[in-house]
PDB file of C-alpha atoms in Angstrom:
ATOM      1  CA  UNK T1054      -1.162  -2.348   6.519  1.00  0.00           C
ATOM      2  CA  UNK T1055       1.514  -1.821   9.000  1.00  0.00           C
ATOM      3  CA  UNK T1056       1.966  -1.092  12.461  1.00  0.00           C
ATOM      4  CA  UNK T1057       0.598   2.193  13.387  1.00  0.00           C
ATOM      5  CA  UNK T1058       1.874   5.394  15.213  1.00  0.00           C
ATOM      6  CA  UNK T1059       0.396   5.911  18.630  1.00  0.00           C
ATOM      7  CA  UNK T1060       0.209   9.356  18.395  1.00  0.00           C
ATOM      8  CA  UNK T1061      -1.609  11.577  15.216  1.00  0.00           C
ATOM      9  CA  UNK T1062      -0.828  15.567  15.106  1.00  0.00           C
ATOM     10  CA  UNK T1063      -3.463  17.764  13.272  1.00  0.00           C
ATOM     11  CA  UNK T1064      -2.138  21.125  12.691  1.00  0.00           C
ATOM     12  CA  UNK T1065      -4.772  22.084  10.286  1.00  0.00           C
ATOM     13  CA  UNK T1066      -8.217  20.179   9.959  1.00  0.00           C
ATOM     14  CA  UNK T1067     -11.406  20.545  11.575  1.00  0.00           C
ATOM     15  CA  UNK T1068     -10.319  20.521  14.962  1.00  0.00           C
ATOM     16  CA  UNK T1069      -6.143  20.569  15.235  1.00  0.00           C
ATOM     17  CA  UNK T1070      -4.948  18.544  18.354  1.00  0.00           C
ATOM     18  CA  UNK T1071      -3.749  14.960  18.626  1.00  0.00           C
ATOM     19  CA  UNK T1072      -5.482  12.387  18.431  1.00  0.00           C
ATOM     20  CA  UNK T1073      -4.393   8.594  19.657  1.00  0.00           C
ATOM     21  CA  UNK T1074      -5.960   6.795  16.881  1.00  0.00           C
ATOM     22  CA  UNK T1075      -6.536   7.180  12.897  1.00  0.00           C
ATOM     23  CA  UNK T1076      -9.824   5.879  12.057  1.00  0.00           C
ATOM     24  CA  UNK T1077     -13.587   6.015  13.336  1.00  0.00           C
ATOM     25  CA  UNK T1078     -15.324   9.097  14.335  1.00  0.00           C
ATOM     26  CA  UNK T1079     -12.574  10.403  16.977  1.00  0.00           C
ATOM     27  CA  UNK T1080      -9.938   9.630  14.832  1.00  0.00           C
ATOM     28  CA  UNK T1081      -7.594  11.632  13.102  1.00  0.00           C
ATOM     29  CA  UNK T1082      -8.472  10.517   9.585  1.00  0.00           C
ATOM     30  CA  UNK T1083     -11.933  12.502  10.208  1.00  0.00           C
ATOM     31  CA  UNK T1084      -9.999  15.656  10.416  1.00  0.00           C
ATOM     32  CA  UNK T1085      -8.611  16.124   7.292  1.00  0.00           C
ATOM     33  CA  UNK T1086     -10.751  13.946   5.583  1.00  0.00           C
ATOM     34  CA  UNK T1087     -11.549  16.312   2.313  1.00  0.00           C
ATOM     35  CA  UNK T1088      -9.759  19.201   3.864  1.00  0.00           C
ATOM     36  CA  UNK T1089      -7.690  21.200   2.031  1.00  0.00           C
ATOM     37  CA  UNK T1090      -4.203  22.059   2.567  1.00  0.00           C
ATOM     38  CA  UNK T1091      -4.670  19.906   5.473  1.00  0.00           C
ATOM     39  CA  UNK T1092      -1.462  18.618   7.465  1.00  0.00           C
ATOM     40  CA  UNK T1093      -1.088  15.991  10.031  1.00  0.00           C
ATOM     41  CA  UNK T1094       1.501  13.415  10.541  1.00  0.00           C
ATOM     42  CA  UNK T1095       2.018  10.629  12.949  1.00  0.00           C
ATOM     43  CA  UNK T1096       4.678  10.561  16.029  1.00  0.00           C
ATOM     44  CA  UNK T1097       5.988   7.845  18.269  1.00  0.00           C
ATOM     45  CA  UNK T1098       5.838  10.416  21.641  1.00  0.00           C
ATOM     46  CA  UNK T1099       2.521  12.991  22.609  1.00  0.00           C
ATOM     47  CA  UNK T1100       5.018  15.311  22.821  1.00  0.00           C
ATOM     48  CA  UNK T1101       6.295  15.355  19.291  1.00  0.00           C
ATOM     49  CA  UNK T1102       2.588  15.799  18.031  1.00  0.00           C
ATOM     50  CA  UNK T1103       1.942  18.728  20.458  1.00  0.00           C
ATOM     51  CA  UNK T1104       4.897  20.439  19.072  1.00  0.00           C
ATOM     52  CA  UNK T1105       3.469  19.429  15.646  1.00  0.00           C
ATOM     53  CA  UNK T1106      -0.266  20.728  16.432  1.00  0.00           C
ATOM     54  CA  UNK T1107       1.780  24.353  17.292  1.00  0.00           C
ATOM     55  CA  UNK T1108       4.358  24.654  14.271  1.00  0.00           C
ATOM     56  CA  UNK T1109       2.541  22.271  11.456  1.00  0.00           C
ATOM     57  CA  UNK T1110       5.052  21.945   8.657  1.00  0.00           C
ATOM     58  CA  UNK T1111       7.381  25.369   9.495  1.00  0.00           C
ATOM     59  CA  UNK T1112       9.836  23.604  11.178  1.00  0.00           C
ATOM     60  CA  UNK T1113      11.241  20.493   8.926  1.00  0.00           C
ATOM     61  CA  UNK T1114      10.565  17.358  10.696  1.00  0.00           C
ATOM     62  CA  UNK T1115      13.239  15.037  10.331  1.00  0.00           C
ATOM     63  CA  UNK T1116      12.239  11.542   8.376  1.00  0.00           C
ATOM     64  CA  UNK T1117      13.718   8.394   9.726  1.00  0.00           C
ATOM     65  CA  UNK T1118      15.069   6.564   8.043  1.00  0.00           C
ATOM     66  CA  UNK T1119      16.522   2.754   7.946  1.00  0.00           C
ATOM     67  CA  UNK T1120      19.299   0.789   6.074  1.00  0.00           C
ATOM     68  CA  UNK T1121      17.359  -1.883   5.627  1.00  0.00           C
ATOM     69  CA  UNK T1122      14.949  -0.072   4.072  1.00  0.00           C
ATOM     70  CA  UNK T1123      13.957   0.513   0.178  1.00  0.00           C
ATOM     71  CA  UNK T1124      15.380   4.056  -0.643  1.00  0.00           C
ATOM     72  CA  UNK T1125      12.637   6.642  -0.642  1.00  0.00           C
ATOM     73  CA  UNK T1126      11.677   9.032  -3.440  1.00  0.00           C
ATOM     74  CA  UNK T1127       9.048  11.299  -3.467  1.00  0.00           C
ATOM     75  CA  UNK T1128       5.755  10.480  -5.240  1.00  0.00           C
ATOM     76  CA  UNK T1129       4.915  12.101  -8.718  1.00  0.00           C
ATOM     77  CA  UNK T1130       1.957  13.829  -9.758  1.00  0.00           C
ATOM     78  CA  UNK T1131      -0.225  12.458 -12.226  1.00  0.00           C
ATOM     79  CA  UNK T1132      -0.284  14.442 -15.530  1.00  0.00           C
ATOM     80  CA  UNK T1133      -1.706  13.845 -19.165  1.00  0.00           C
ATOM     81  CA  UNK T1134       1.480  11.449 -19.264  1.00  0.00           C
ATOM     82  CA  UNK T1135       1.454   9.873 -16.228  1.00  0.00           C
ATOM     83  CA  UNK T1136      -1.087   7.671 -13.817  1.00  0.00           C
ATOM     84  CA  UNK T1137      -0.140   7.148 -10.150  1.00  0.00           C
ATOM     85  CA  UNK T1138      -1.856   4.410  -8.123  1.00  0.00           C
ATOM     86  CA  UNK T1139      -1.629   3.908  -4.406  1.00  0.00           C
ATOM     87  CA  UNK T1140      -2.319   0.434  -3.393  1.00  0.00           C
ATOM     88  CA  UNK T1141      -2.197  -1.179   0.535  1.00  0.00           C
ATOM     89  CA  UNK T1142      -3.405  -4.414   1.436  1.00  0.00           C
ATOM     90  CA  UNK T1143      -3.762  -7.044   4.431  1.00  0.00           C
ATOM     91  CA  UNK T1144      -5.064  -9.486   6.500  1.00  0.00           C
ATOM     92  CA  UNK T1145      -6.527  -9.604   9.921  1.00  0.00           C
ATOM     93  CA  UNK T1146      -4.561 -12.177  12.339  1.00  0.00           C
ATOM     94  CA  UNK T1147      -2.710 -13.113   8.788  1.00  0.00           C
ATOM     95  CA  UNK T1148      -3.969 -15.134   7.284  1.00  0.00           C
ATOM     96  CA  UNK T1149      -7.548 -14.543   8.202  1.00  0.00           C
ATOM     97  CA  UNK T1150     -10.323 -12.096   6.446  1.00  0.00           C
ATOM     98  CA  UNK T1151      -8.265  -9.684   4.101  1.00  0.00           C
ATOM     99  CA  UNK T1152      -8.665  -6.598   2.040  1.00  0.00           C
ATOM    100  CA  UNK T1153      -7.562  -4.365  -0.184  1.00  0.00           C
ATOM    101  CA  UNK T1154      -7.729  -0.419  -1.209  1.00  0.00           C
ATOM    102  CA  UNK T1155      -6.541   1.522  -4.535  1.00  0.00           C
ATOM    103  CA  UNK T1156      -6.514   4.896  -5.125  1.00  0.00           C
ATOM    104  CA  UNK T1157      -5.938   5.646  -8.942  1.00  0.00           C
ATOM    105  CA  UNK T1158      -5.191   9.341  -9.792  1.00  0.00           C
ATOM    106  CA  UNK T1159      -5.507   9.203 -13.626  1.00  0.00           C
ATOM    107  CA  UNK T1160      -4.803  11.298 -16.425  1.00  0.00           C
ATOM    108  CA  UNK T1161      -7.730  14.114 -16.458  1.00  0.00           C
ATOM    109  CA  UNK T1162      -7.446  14.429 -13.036  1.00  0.00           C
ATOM    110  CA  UNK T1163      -9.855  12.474 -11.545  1.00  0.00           C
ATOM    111  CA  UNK T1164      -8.971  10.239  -8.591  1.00  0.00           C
ATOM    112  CA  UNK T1165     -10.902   6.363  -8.582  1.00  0.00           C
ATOM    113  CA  UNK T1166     -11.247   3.799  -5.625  1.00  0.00           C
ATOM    114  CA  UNK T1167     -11.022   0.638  -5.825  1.00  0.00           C
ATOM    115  CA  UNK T1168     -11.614  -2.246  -2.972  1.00  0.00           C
ATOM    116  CA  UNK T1169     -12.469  -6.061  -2.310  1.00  0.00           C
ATOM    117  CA  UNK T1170     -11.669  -8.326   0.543  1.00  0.00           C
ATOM    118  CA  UNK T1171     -11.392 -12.489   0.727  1.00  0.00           C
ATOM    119  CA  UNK T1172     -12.632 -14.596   3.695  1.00  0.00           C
ATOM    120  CA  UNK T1173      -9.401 -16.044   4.441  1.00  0.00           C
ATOM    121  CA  UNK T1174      -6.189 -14.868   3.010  1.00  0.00           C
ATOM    122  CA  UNK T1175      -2.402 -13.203   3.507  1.00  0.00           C
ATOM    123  CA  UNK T1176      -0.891  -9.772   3.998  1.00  0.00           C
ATOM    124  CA  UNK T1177       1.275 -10.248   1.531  1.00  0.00           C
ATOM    125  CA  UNK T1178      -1.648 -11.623  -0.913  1.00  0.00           C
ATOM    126  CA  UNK T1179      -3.451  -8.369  -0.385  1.00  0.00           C
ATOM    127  CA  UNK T1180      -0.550  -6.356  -1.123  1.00  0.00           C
ATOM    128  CA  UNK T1181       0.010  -7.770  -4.376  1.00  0.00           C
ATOM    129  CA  UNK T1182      -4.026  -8.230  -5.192  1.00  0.00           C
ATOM    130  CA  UNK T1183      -3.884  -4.329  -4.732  1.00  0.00           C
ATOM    131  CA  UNK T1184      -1.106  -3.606  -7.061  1.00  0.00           C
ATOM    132  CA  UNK T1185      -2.765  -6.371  -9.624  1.00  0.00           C
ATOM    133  CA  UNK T1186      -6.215  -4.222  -9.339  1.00  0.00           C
ATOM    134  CA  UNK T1187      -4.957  -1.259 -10.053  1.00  0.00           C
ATOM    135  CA  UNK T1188      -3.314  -1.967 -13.332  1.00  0.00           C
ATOM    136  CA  UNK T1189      -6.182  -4.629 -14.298  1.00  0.00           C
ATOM    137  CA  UNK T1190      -8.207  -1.214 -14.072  1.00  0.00           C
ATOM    138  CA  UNK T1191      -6.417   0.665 -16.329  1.00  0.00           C
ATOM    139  CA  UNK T1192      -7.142   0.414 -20.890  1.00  0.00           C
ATOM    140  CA  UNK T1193      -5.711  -1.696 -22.402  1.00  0.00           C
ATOM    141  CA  UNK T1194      -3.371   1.194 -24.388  1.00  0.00           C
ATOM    142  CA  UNK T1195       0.586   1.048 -22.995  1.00  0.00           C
ATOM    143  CA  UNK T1196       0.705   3.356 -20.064  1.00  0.00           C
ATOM    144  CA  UNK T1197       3.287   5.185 -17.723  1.00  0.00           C
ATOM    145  CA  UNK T1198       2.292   4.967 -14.162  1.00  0.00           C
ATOM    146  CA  UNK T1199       3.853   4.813 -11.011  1.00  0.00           C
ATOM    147  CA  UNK T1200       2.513   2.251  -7.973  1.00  0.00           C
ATOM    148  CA  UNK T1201       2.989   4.101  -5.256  1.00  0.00           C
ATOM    149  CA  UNK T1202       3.246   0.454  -2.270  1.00  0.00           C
ATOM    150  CA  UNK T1203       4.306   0.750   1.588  1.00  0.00           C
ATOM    151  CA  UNK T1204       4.906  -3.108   0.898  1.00  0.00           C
ATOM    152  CA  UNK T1205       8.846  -3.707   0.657  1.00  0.00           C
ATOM    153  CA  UNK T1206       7.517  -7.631   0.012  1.00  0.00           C
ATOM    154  CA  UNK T1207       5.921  -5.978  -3.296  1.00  0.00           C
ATOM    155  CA  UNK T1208       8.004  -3.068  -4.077  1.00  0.00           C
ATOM    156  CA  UNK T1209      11.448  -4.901  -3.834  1.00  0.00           C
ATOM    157  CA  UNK T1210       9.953  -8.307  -5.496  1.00  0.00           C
ATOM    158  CA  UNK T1211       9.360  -5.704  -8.776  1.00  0.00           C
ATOM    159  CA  UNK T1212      12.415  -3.543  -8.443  1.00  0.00           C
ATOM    160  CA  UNK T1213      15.078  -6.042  -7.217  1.00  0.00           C
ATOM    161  CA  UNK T1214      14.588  -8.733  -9.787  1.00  0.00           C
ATOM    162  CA  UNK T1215      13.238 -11.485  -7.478  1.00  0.00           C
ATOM    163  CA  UNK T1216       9.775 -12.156  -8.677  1.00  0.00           C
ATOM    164  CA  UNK T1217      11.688 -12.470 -12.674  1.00  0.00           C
ATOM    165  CA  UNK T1218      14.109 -14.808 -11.172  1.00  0.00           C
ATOM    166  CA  UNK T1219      11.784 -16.707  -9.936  1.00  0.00           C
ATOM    167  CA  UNK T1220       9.622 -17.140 -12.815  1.00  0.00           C
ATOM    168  CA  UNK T1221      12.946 -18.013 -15.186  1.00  0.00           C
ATOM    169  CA  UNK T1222      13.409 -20.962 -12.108  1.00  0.00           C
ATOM    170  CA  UNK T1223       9.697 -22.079 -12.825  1.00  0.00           C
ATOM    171  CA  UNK T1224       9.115 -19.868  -9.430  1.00  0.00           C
ATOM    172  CA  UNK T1225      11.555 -21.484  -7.440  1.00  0.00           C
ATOM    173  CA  UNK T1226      13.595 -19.141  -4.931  1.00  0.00           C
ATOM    174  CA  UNK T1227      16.217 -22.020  -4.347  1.00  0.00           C
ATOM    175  CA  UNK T1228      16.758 -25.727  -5.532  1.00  0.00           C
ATOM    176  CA  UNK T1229      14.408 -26.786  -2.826  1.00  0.00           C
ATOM    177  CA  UNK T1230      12.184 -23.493  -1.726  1.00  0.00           C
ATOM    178  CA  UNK T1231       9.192 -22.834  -3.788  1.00  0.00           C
ATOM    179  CA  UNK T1232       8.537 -19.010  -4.573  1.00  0.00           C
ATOM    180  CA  UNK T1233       5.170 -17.824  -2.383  1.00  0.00           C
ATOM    181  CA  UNK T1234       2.206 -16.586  -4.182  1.00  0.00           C
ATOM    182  CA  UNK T1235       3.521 -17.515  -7.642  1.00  0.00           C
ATOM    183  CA  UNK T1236      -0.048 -17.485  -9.041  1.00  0.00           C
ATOM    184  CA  UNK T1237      -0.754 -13.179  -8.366  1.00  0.00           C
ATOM    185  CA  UNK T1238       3.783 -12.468  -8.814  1.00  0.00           C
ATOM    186  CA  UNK T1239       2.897 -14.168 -12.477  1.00  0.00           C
ATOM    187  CA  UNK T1240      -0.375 -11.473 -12.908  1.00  0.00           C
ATOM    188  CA  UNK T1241       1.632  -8.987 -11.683  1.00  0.00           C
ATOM    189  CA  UNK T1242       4.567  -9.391 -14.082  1.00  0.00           C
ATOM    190  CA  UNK T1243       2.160  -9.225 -16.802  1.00  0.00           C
ATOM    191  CA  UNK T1244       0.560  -6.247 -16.471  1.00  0.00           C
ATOM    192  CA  UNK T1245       4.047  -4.774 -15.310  1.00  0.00           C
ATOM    193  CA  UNK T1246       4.971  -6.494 -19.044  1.00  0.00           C
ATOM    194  CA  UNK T1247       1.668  -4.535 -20.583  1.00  0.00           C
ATOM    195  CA  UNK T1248       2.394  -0.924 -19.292  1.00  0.00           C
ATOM    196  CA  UNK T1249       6.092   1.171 -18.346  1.00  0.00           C
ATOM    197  CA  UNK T1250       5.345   0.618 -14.815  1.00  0.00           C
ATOM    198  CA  UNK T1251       7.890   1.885 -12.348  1.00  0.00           C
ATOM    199  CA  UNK T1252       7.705   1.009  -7.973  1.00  0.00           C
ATOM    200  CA  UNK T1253       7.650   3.523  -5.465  1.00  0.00           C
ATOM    201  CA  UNK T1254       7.892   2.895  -1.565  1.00  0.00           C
ATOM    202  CA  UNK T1255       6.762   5.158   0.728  1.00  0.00           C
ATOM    203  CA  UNK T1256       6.451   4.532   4.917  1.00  0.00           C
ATOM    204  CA  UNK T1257       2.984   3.396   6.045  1.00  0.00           C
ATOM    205  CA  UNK T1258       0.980   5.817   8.272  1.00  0.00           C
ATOM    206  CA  UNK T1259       3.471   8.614   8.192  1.00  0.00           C
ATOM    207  CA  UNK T1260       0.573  10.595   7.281  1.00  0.00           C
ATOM    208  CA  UNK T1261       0.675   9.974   3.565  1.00  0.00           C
ATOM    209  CA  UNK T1262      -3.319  10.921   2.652  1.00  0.00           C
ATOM    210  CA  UNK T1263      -3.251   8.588  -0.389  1.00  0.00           C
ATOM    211  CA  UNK T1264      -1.846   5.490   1.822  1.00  0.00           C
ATOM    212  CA  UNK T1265      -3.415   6.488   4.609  1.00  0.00           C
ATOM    213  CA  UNK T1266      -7.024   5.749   2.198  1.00  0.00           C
ATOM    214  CA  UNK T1267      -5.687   2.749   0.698  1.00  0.00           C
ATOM    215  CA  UNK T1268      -4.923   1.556   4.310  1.00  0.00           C
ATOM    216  CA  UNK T1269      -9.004   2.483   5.137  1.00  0.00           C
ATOM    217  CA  UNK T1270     -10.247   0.994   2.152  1.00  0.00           C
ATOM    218  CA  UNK T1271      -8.380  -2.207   2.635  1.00  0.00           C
ATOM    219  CA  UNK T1272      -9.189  -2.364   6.285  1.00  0.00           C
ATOM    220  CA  UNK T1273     -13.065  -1.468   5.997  1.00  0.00           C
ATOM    221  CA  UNK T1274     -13.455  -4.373   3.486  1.00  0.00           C
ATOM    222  CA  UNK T1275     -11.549  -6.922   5.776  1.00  0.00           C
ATOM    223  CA  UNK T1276     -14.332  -6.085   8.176  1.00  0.00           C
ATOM    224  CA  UNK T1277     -17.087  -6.241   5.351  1.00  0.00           C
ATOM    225  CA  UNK T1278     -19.295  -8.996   5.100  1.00  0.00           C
ATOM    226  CA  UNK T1279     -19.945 -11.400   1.656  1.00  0.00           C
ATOM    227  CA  UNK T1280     -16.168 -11.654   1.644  1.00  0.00           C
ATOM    228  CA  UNK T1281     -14.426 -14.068  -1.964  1.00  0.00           C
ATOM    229  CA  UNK T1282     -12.722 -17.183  -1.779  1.00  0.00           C
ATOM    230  CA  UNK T1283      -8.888 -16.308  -2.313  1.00  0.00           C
ATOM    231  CA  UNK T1284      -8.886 -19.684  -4.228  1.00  0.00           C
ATOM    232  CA  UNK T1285      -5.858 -20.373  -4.523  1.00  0.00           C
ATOM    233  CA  UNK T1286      -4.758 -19.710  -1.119  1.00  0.00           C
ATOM    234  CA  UNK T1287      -7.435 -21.835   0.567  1.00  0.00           C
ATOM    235  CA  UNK T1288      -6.887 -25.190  -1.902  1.00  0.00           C
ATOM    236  CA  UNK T1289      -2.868 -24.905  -0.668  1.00  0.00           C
ATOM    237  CA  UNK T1290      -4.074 -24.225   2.982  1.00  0.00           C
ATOM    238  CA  UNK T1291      -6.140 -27.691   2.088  1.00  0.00           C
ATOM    239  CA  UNK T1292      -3.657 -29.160   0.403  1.00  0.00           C
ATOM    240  CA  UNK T1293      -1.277 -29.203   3.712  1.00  0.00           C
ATOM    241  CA  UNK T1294      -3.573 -29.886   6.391  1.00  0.00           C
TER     242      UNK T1294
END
């Protein structure tokens, strides 16, 4: 869950116009919502979403883009080869009461959700729980799928090598820094091990409808009640008082 857009354009949904917020009932998630061929994105400026509201996609927006970010490639469709899952995650205050959402679009062209929360947990523990459900979800036959993250914590842990280093250094990132949240990286690798897995990053709330679900799944069982123990997490938050 990152920081959101203050502005959301609706070009075509229920009732085009921009809205200043993404979820509840006058929010722009309720717009499009089930809507087909909808299209809305999210702006930094009202004006930009005005202009949006009047031209939709005809005019090509421009993407921003950073060097610091993961390079971004366009999601793939899911086919009778191919599963794509959609995973967000995070924490409210982090660490406090977490969530997380999955959206898997499988094989015969259905489209599953998946969400949980913890009473006291991480962002980044959330991420990867996401990523972990997903592919715990899936038979236990080799698959090709595609998790589609807007965690660069997740995305470049996978494609950059880090989370294998740091298992081959009995997760240690340097001779005297422990690797974080070795316990879900190992679960991870595993199920990455079990399936051809491949990591995709895409922007959070740049109007993204699969993200932008994971991000609502995740955030509406944050808020839930009868909330896990992230084990783990609360023992070493024990551990160091």
């Amino acid at each position: 869950m990152t920081q959101k857009k203050k502005f959301y354009g609706v070009a075509k949904g229920r009732v085009p116009g921009v809205y200043t917020t993404w979820f509840g009932a006058g929010g722009a998630e309720a717009q499009v919502r089930g809507v087909q061929g909808a299209q809305f994105k999210g702006f930094t400026t009202r004006a930009e979403a005005e202009e949006f509201v009047k031209t939709g996609f005809t005019r090509k927006w421009p993407v921003k883009k950073s060097a610091k970010s993961p390079q971004k490639r366009s999601t793939p469709t899911p086919n009778k080869d191919h599963i794509v899952i959609y995973t967000d995650g995070g924490a409210i205050n982090n660490p406090g009461p977490g969530g997380y959402g999955v959206v898997i679009q499988s094989l015969d062209g259905q489209q599953k959700e998946i969400s949980g929360g913890y009473r006291l947990t991480t962002n980044n523990r959330m991420e990867l729980t996401a990523c972990i459900v997903g592919l715990a979800s899936l038979p236990e036959k080799k698959e090709t799928v595609s998790v589609v993250s807007d965690s660069k914590y997740v995305v470049d842990g996978i494609t950059k090598g880090w989370a294998k280093r740091w298992r081959a250094k009995n997760w240690m990132r340097t001779k005297t820094d422990r690797a974080i949240n070795p316990d879900l990286w190992q679960k991870l690798l595993d199920l990455c091990e079990r399936h051809q897995v491949d990591f995709i990053w895409v922007k959070g709330h740049a109007g993204h409808p699969e993200n932008e679900r994971c991000d609502q799944l995740a955030v509406t069982a944050a808020r839930g009640g009868n909330l896990d123990v992230d084990e783990v997490y609360e023992a070493e938050k024990t551990a160091h008082r």
